Amino acid sequence: MAEDKNKKPSVWSKYTEEDKAALNKLCDGYIDFLSRCKTERESVREAIACAEKSGYKNLDDVIRSGEKLNPGDKVYYQFMKKSVVLFQIGTEPIERGLKILGAHIDTCRLDIKQNPLYEDGGLYQWVTLPLAMHGVVVKKDGTVLEIVIGEDEKDPVFCVTDLLVHLSQEQMKKAAAKVIDGENLDILVGNYPLKEGDKESVKAGILKILEEKYKIETEDFLSAELALVPAGKARSLGLDESMVLGYGQDDRVCSYTSLVAMLEIANQSIGKTACCLLVDKEEIGSFGATGMESKFFENALAEVMNACGDYSELKLRRALQNSFMLSSDVSSAYDALYASSYDKKNVAYLGKGMVFNKFTGARGKSGASEANAEYVGKLRDVLDKNNVSYQFSELGKVDLGGGGTIARIVAVYGMEVIDSGVAVLSMHAPWEATSKIDIYETKKGYSAFLKDI
Ligand code: MN
Ligand code: MN
């Protein structure tokens, strides 16, 4: 019989002062990361900066110089500045498999259309919030302008308007999914006419500011990637500061903790080659050149094996099939306000440690990846040996929907993979909540995996 996880003591009660200090250090770094890196490009840049500090080299440079890679060497490979993979070469031949931590760094946001405006449906919670603009504008000559407007206290912000509640009788009759139509997510950018009385004068004023202050012309939006995200920093949540409130914790909470765990072993000798994979495009189905469906990971691994002087097509296939992976993504935490949406015996709870989903998918196991019982058994042993607190769960009630992750994509290679990560409250809302103890236990879980799997 499954036990009622409600009755398990919270992990907090087991902590020493030392544990608490380590937890606070990790979470302070995490809050800073959440506040500074809100897009996949910003996250890739930060991951590379941290990797270089830990002695990682750019794989492109290694390929160019023809340098040979040896056990202990560390390389990163970034793809289109939106996905990045770190490799630390182990003493075992790579064909025996890797140990891979994988997570996604794209987040839910409003993308600005090429003929400016925005897109994306189902974001009814995003109205009337201060929004910041993040992204790049690429000029015809290849110059890349980095744009961040709305994060500095002196910056202006943007917002999507909503109807005065007194006038909303019609709106209130709509289903929540339709309250704000996708095409009605107009961003308020200005109200000051350049020339009094002129039609289109406000627009002209905005274009003038874009040109003078930001050096952007209207046509430049054609080669831009600009997103609107909630403005402001992530913070500690609750009087006891036991939680984190921040934008895009799905899935940067798993990305950050995976990266930290990976960099912690930078100076250790390891058997199997270790890998940390941070990918783009998960929120829109993992398609596209920088999503997990792309071949960039396989290609990068082929290059690494080649640089080790140990490449063949067959060895590459063996390496992939012999690998172990934690596909790390957030899990929906039990919310007492919406109790009926969850199966209480099989839901993740805030504060009960790292979460594992043996299977994902919709309405049961449709479209799912499912981990083998043998792999789960091995993982339980590794986690228990390293005193990691963990819980097994499923996303929500079987018939209410579900979700997928990158697990099903790497499962195609025949490798052992399971979904794991951190429980999140208000997943996909502009501000999501997590428990600091879950963040810490999950990082511990990743470290245990890299050490002992
Ligand atoms: Mn996710
Ligand atoms: Mn998501």
Tab-separated table of N, CA and C and ligand atoms in Angstrom, residues 104 106 250-251 282-283 328-330 404-405 427-428, ligand 1:
chain	number	residue	atom	x	y	z
A	104	HIS	N	15.722	21.801	-19.234
A	104	HIS	CA	15.502	22.828	-20.268
A	104	HIS	C	15.601	24.235	-19.693
A	106	ASP	N	14.470	27.066	-21.672
A	106	ASP	CA	13.460	27.990	-22.200
A	106	ASP	C	12.325	28.067	-21.192
A	250	ASP	N	10.253	26.661	-13.807
A	250	ASP	CA	10.128	25.583	-14.808
A	250	ASP	C	10.921	26.026	-16.022
A	251	ASP	N	12.102	25.582	-16.302
A	251	ASP	CA	12.748	24.485	-15.620
A	251	ASP	C	14.119	24.916	-15.133
A	282	GLU	N	11.740	23.283	-25.038
A	282	GLU	CA	10.916	22.223	-24.440
A	282	GLU	C	9.467	22.658	-24.328
A	283	GLU	N	9.269	23.933	-23.977
A	283	GLU	CA	7.891	24.413	-23.752
A	283	GLU	C	7.049	24.395	-25.027
A	328	SER	N	15.526	16.082	-16.241
A	328	SER	CA	15.080	16.860	-15.090
A	328	SER	C	14.121	17.958	-15.480
A	329	ASP	N	12.955	17.887	-14.902
A	329	ASP	CA	11.953	18.912	-15.144
A	329	ASP	C	11.098	19.020	-13.884
A	330	VAL	N	10.385	20.112	-13.786
A	330	VAL	CA	9.599	20.307	-12.577
A	330	VAL	C	8.355	19.426	-12.581
A	404	GLY	N	4.653	16.166	-21.162
A	404	GLY	CA	5.808	15.401	-21.613
A	404	GLY	C	7.074	16.179	-21.345
A	405	THR	N	8.195	15.503	-21.425
A	405	THR	CA	9.475	16.157	-21.195
A	405	THR	C	10.447	15.683	-22.266
A	427	MET	N	2.729	26.217	-11.434
A	427	MET	CA	3.564	26.016	-12.619
A	427	MET	C	2.972	26.755	-13.824
A	428	HIS	N	3.829	27.415	-14.581
A	428	HIS	CA	3.491	28.199	-15.783
A	428	HIS	C	2.832	29.532	-15.481
B	1	MN	MN	9.344	22.037	-17.904
